[in-house]
């Protein structure tokens, strides 16, 4: 009877482990599919992306409370951007203890930091912590999630880094567009071409772009009254049969009055005219914004 009972317990344990392994594989696949910029998109407001990532973490880890912190000038201090059900008292305790834990982390770069009943996931890019996900998880669940938590952190860090880059680029372009508009209005005697060339040069440098273009339009007219294309600070013309660069993508940005970020242009609806509209260059990623 004892041997039979042991074998039964052993079989039940093996079945439970197999079920847990299958569940973990399914969750890993879900993380791979969900935590990508294809699904989260590029947002003018970074907090929108943070909420999406945190919601994914809550669902996957079944946490009772959570928070998202971005690293500020002083990385030892928590900079809470999103908070789900974490009390002020808990946050104060975490903030005090995190200072010491961060110093330890710089030496070990541990994948998980545990403080009291919270599990903290450092979001790391190139050995630098750029963010932190805090999850209030039952301690018995942590072992079951030991394979999932680093994967969740890795995918979240990749999405966060890209979104932070695009957010920074957007803010720079927004400032530049205001400078351009004000400059055009205030300095009425300056030649338009030289002003546009300077604007495009700064925009290219500020966003790390190889190609930059500007289309000036009036009211409801169909076509731009002025177009300028610059590649590596040299002016050139758009390729033939591309409406002088005023393609469907640019027209969509004008009509919607919203920023558009298209990655892998060859796989988008705009591929036919967008990819080859700059001579000698195959466009891959495009950031277009209305001024």
Coordinates of C-alpha atoms in Angstrom, one line a residue:
X1 CA 0.0 0.0 0.0
X2 CA 2.8 2.4 0.8
X3 CA 4.6 1.8 -2.5
X4 CA 1.4 2.2 -4.4
X5 CA 0.7 5.5 -2.5
X6 CA 4.2 6.8 -3.2
X7 CA 3.9 6.0 -6.9
X8 CA 0.6 7.7 -7.0
X9 CA 2.0 10.8 -5.3
X10 CA 5.0 10.7 -7.6
X11 CA 2.8 10.4 -10.7
X12 CA 0.6 13.3 -9.4
X13 CA 3.7 15.4 -8.8
X14 CA 5.1 14.7 -12.3
X15 CA 1.7 15.6 -13.8
X16 CA 1.6 18.8 -11.9
X17 CA 5.2 19.7 -13.0
X18 CA 4.3 18.9 -16.6
X19 CA 1.2 21.1 -16.4
X20 CA 3.2 23.9 -14.8
X21 CA 5.9 23.5 -17.6
X22 CA 3.2 23.8 -20.3
X23 CA 1.7 26.8 -18.6
X24 CA 5.1 28.5 -18.4
X25 CA 5.8 27.8 -22.0
X26 CA 2.4 29.3 -22.9
X27 CA 3.1 32.4 -20.8
X28 CA 6.6 32.7 -22.4
X29 CA 5.0 32.7 -25.8
X30 CA 2.5 35.3 -24.6
X31 CA 5.3 37.6 -23.4
X32 CA 7.2 37.2 -26.7
X33 CA 4.1 38.1 -28.7
X34 CA 2.6 40.9 -26.5
X35 CA 5.6 42.9 -25.3
X36 CA 6.7 44.2 -28.6
X37 CA 6.5 47.7 -30.2
X38 CA 4.3 46.1 -32.9
X39 CA 1.6 45.7 -30.4
X40 CA 2.2 48.6 -28.0
X41 CA 2.9 51.1 -30.8
X42 CA 4.8 54.3 -30.4
X43 CA 3.2 56.9 -28.1
X44 CA 3.7 60.6 -27.7
X45 CA 3.1 60.0 -24.0
X46 CA 5.4 57.5 -22.5
X47 CA 3.1 56.8 -19.5
X48 CA 0.7 55.1 -21.9
X49 CA 3.3 52.5 -22.7
X50 CA 4.2 52.0 -19.1
X51 CA 0.6 51.2 -18.2
X52 CA 0.4 48.6 -21.0
X53 CA 3.6 46.9 -19.8
X54 CA 2.5 46.9 -16.2
X55 CA -1.0 45.5 -17.1
X56 CA 0.8 42.7 -18.9
X57 CA 2.9 42.0 -15.9
X58 CA -0.1 41.9 -13.6
X59 CA -1.9 39.4 -15.8
X60 CA 1.1 37.2 -16.3
X61 CA 2.3 37.2 -12.7
X62 CA -1.1 37.4 -11.0
X63 CA 0.2 40.2 -8.7
X64 CA -2.1 41.8 -6.2
X65 CA -0.4 45.2 -6.5
X66 CA 2.3 46.8 -8.8
X67 CA 4.1 49.9 -9.7
X68 CA 6.4 51.1 -12.5
X69 CA 9.4 53.3 -11.9
X70 CA 11.6 55.1 -14.4
X71 CA 15.2 55.9 -13.5
X72 CA 15.8 59.6 -12.9
X73 CA 19.1 61.5 -12.5
X74 CA 19.6 59.7 -9.2
X75 CA 19.0 56.0 -9.9
X76 CA 19.0 55.1 -6.2
X77 CA 15.6 56.9 -5.8
X78 CA 12.3 55.5 -7.1
X79 CA 10.6 57.6 -9.6
X80 CA 7.0 56.1 -9.6
X81 CA 5.2 56.8 -12.9
X82 CA 2.3 54.2 -12.5
X83 CA 0.9 52.8 -9.3
X84 CA -1.6 50.0 -9.0
X85 CA -2.9 49.5 -5.4
X86 CA 0.5 50.0 -3.7
X87 CA -0.1 52.0 -0.5
X88 CA 1.9 55.1 0.4
X89 CA 3.4 53.4 3.4
X90 CA 4.6 50.5 1.2
X91 CA 6.1 52.9 -1.3
X92 CA 8.0 54.8 1.4
X93 CA 9.4 51.6 2.8
X94 CA 10.4 50.4 -0.6
X95 CA 12.0 53.7 -1.4
X96 CA 14.2 53.6 1.7
X97 CA 15.3 50.0 1.2
X98 CA 15.8 50.4 -2.6
X99 CA 18.7 52.8 -2.2
X100 CA 20.9 50.1 -0.6
X101 CA 19.5 47.4 -2.9
X102 CA 20.5 49.4 -6.0
X103 CA 24.1 49.7 -4.8
X104 CA 24.2 45.9 -4.5
X105 CA 22.6 45.5 -7.9
X106 CA 25.3 47.5 -9.6
X107 CA 27.8 44.9 -8.5
X108 CA 25.7 41.8 -9.3
X109 CA 23.1 43.0 -12.0
X110 CA 20.7 40.5 -10.5
X111 CA 17.6 39.7 -12.6
X112 CA 15.3 39.9 -9.6
X113 CA 15.4 42.1 -6.5
X114 CA 13.3 41.1 -3.5
X115 CA 12.2 43.7 -0.9
X116 CA 9.8 42.5 1.8
X117 CA 6.8 41.1 -0.1
X118 CA 7.6 42.8 -3.4
X119 CA 9.5 41.4 -6.3
X120 CA 11.3 44.1 -8.3
X121 CA 12.3 43.5 -12.0
X122 CA 15.1 45.7 -13.2
X123 CA 14.7 46.7 -16.8
X124 CA 18.3 46.8 -18.1
X125 CA 19.8 47.9 -21.4
X126 CA 23.6 47.8 -21.9
X127 CA 24.2 47.3 -18.2
X128 CA 22.1 50.3 -17.2
X129 CA 18.9 50.1 -15.3
X130 CA 16.3 52.3 -17.2
X131 CA 13.2 51.2 -15.3
X132 CA 11.8 49.0 -12.7
X133 CA 8.6 46.9 -12.4
X134 CA 7.5 46.2 -8.8
X135 CA 5.1 43.3 -8.3
X136 CA 3.4 42.2 -5.0
X137 CA 3.5 38.4 -5.5
X138 CA 2.9 35.6 -3.1
X139 CA 6.3 34.2 -2.2
X140 CA 5.2 30.6 -3.2
X141 CA 4.6 31.9 -6.7
X142 CA 8.0 33.4 -7.2
X143 CA 9.7 30.0 -7.8
X144 CA 7.1 29.1 -10.4
X145 CA 7.8 32.4 -12.2
X146 CA 11.6 32.2 -12.1
X147 CA 11.9 31.5 -15.8
X148 CA 9.2 34.1 -16.8
X149 CA 10.3 37.1 -14.8
X150 CA 13.7 37.7 -16.5
X151 CA 12.0 37.2 -19.9
X152 CA 9.3 39.7 -18.9
X153 CA 11.9 42.2 -17.8
X154 CA 14.0 41.7 -21.0
X155 CA 11.0 42.3 -23.4
X156 CA 9.8 45.2 -21.3
X157 CA 13.2 46.8 -21.3
X158 CA 13.5 46.5 -25.1
X159 CA 10.0 48.1 -25.6
X160 CA 10.7 50.8 -23.1
X161 CA 14.1 51.8 -24.6
X162 CA 12.6 52.1 -28.0
X163 CA 9.6 54.1 -26.8
X164 CA 11.9 56.4 -24.7
X165 CA 14.0 57.0 -27.9
X166 CA 10.9 57.8 -30.0
X167 CA 9.5 60.0 -27.2
X168 CA 12.8 61.9 -27.0
X169 CA 12.9 62.3 -30.8
X170 CA 9.3 63.5 -30.8
X171 CA 10.0 66.1 -28.2
X172 CA 13.0 67.4 -30.1
X173 CA 11.1 67.6 -33.3
X174 CA 8.3 69.4 -31.5
X175 CA 10.7 72.1 -30.2
X176 CA 12.4 72.4 -33.6
X177 CA 9.0 72.8 -35.3
X178 CA 8.1 75.6 -33.0
X179 CA 11.5 77.3 -33.6
X180 CA 11.0 76.9 -37.3
X181 CA 7.5 78.4 -37.3
X182 CA 8.5 81.3 -35.1
X183 CA 11.7 81.9 -37.1
X184 CA 9.7 82.0 -40.3
X185 CA 7.3 84.5 -38.9
X186 CA 9.8 86.7 -37.1
X187 CA 12.7 86.8 -39.5
X188 CA 10.7 87.7 -42.6
X189 CA 13.7 88.7 -44.7
X190 CA 15.5 85.4 -44.4
X191 CA 15.5 83.1 -47.4
X192 CA 13.1 80.2 -47.0
X193 CA 15.5 77.6 -48.4
X194 CA 18.3 78.4 -46.0
X195 CA 16.0 78.4 -43.0
X196 CA 14.5 75.0 -44.1
X197 CA 18.0 73.5 -44.7
X198 CA 19.1 74.5 -41.2
X199 CA 16.0 73.1 -39.7
X200 CA 16.4 69.8 -41.6
X201 CA 20.1 69.6 -40.6
X202 CA 19.3 70.0 -36.9
X203 CA 16.3 67.6 -37.1
X204 CA 18.6 64.9 -38.7
X205 CA 21.3 65.4 -36.1
X206 CA 18.8 65.5 -33.2
X207 CA 17.1 62.3 -34.2
X208 CA 20.0 60.4 -35.7
X209 CA 18.3 60.2 -39.1
X210 CA 20.0 59.8 -42.4
X211 CA 17.2 61.4 -44.5
X212 CA 14.9 64.4 -43.7
X213 CA 12.2 66.1 -45.7
X214 CA 9.8 69.0 -45.2
X215 CA 6.5 69.7 -47.0
X216 CA 4.9 73.2 -46.6
X217 CA 1.2 73.4 -47.4
X218 CA -1.4 76.1 -47.4
X219 CA -5.0 75.7 -46.2
X220 CA -6.8 72.9 -48.1
X221 CA -4.6 72.9 -51.2
X222 CA -3.9 69.4 -52.5
X223 CA -0.2 69.7 -53.0
X224 CA 2.6 71.3 -51.0
X225 CA 3.8 74.7 -52.3
X226 CA 7.4 74.0 -51.1
X227 CA 9.2 70.7 -50.7
X228 CA 12.8 70.0 -49.5
X229 CA 14.7 66.7 -49.2
X230 CA 18.0 66.4 -47.4
X231 CA 20.3 63.4 -47.1
X232 CA 23.5 63.6 -45.0
X233 CA 23.2 67.4 -45.2
X234 CA 23.0 67.4 -49.0
X235 CA 19.9 68.5 -50.9
X236 CA 18.5 66.2 -53.6
X237 CA 15.2 65.5 -55.4
X238 CA 12.7 62.8 -54.7
X239 CA 12.6 59.8 -57.0
X240 CA 10.3 60.0 -60.1
X241 CA 6.7 58.9 -59.8
X242 CA 6.5 59.5 -56.1
X243 CA 4.5 62.8 -56.2
X244 CA 7.6 64.7 -55.3
X245 CA 7.7 62.7 -52.1
X246 CA 4.2 63.7 -51.1
X247 CA 3.1 60.1 -50.7
X248 CA 0.1 58.5 -49.0
X249 CA 1.9 58.3 -45.7
X250 CA 2.7 62.1 -45.7
X251 CA -0.9 62.8 -46.9
X252 CA -2.2 60.7 -44.0
X253 CA -0.2 62.6 -41.4
X254 CA -1.5 65.9 -42.9
X255 CA -5.1 64.8 -42.8
X256 CA -5.0 63.1 -39.4
X257 CA -2.7 65.8 -37.8
X258 CA -1.0 63.1 -35.8
X259 CA 2.5 61.7 -35.6
X260 CA 3.1 58.5 -37.5
X261 CA 6.0 56.1 -36.8
X262 CA 6.3 53.2 -39.4
X263 CA 8.9 50.5 -38.8
X264 CA 9.9 48.1 -41.5
X265 CA 8.3 50.1 -44.3
X266 CA 8.5 47.2 -46.7
X267 CA 5.8 45.4 -44.7
X268 CA 3.4 48.3 -44.5
X269 CA 0.6 49.5 -46.8
X270 CA 2.9 52.4 -47.9
X271 CA 5.7 50.2 -49.2
X272 CA 5.1 50.7 -52.9
X273 CA 5.9 54.4 -53.0
X274 CA 7.6 55.0 -49.6
X275 CA 10.5 52.6 -49.6
X276 CA 12.3 53.9 -52.8
X277 CA 11.2 57.5 -52.8
X278 CA 14.7 58.7 -51.9
X279 CA 17.3 58.0 -54.6
X280 CA 20.1 55.7 -53.6
X281 CA 18.4 54.8 -50.3
X282 CA 15.9 52.2 -49.2
X283 CA 13.8 53.7 -46.4
X284 CA 13.2 51.3 -43.5
X285 CA 11.8 53.3 -40.7
X286 CA 10.0 56.7 -40.9
X287 CA 8.9 59.2 -38.3
X288 CA 6.5 61.8 -39.8
X289 CA 4.8 64.6 -37.8
X290 CA 2.7 67.6 -38.6
X291 CA 4.0 71.0 -37.7

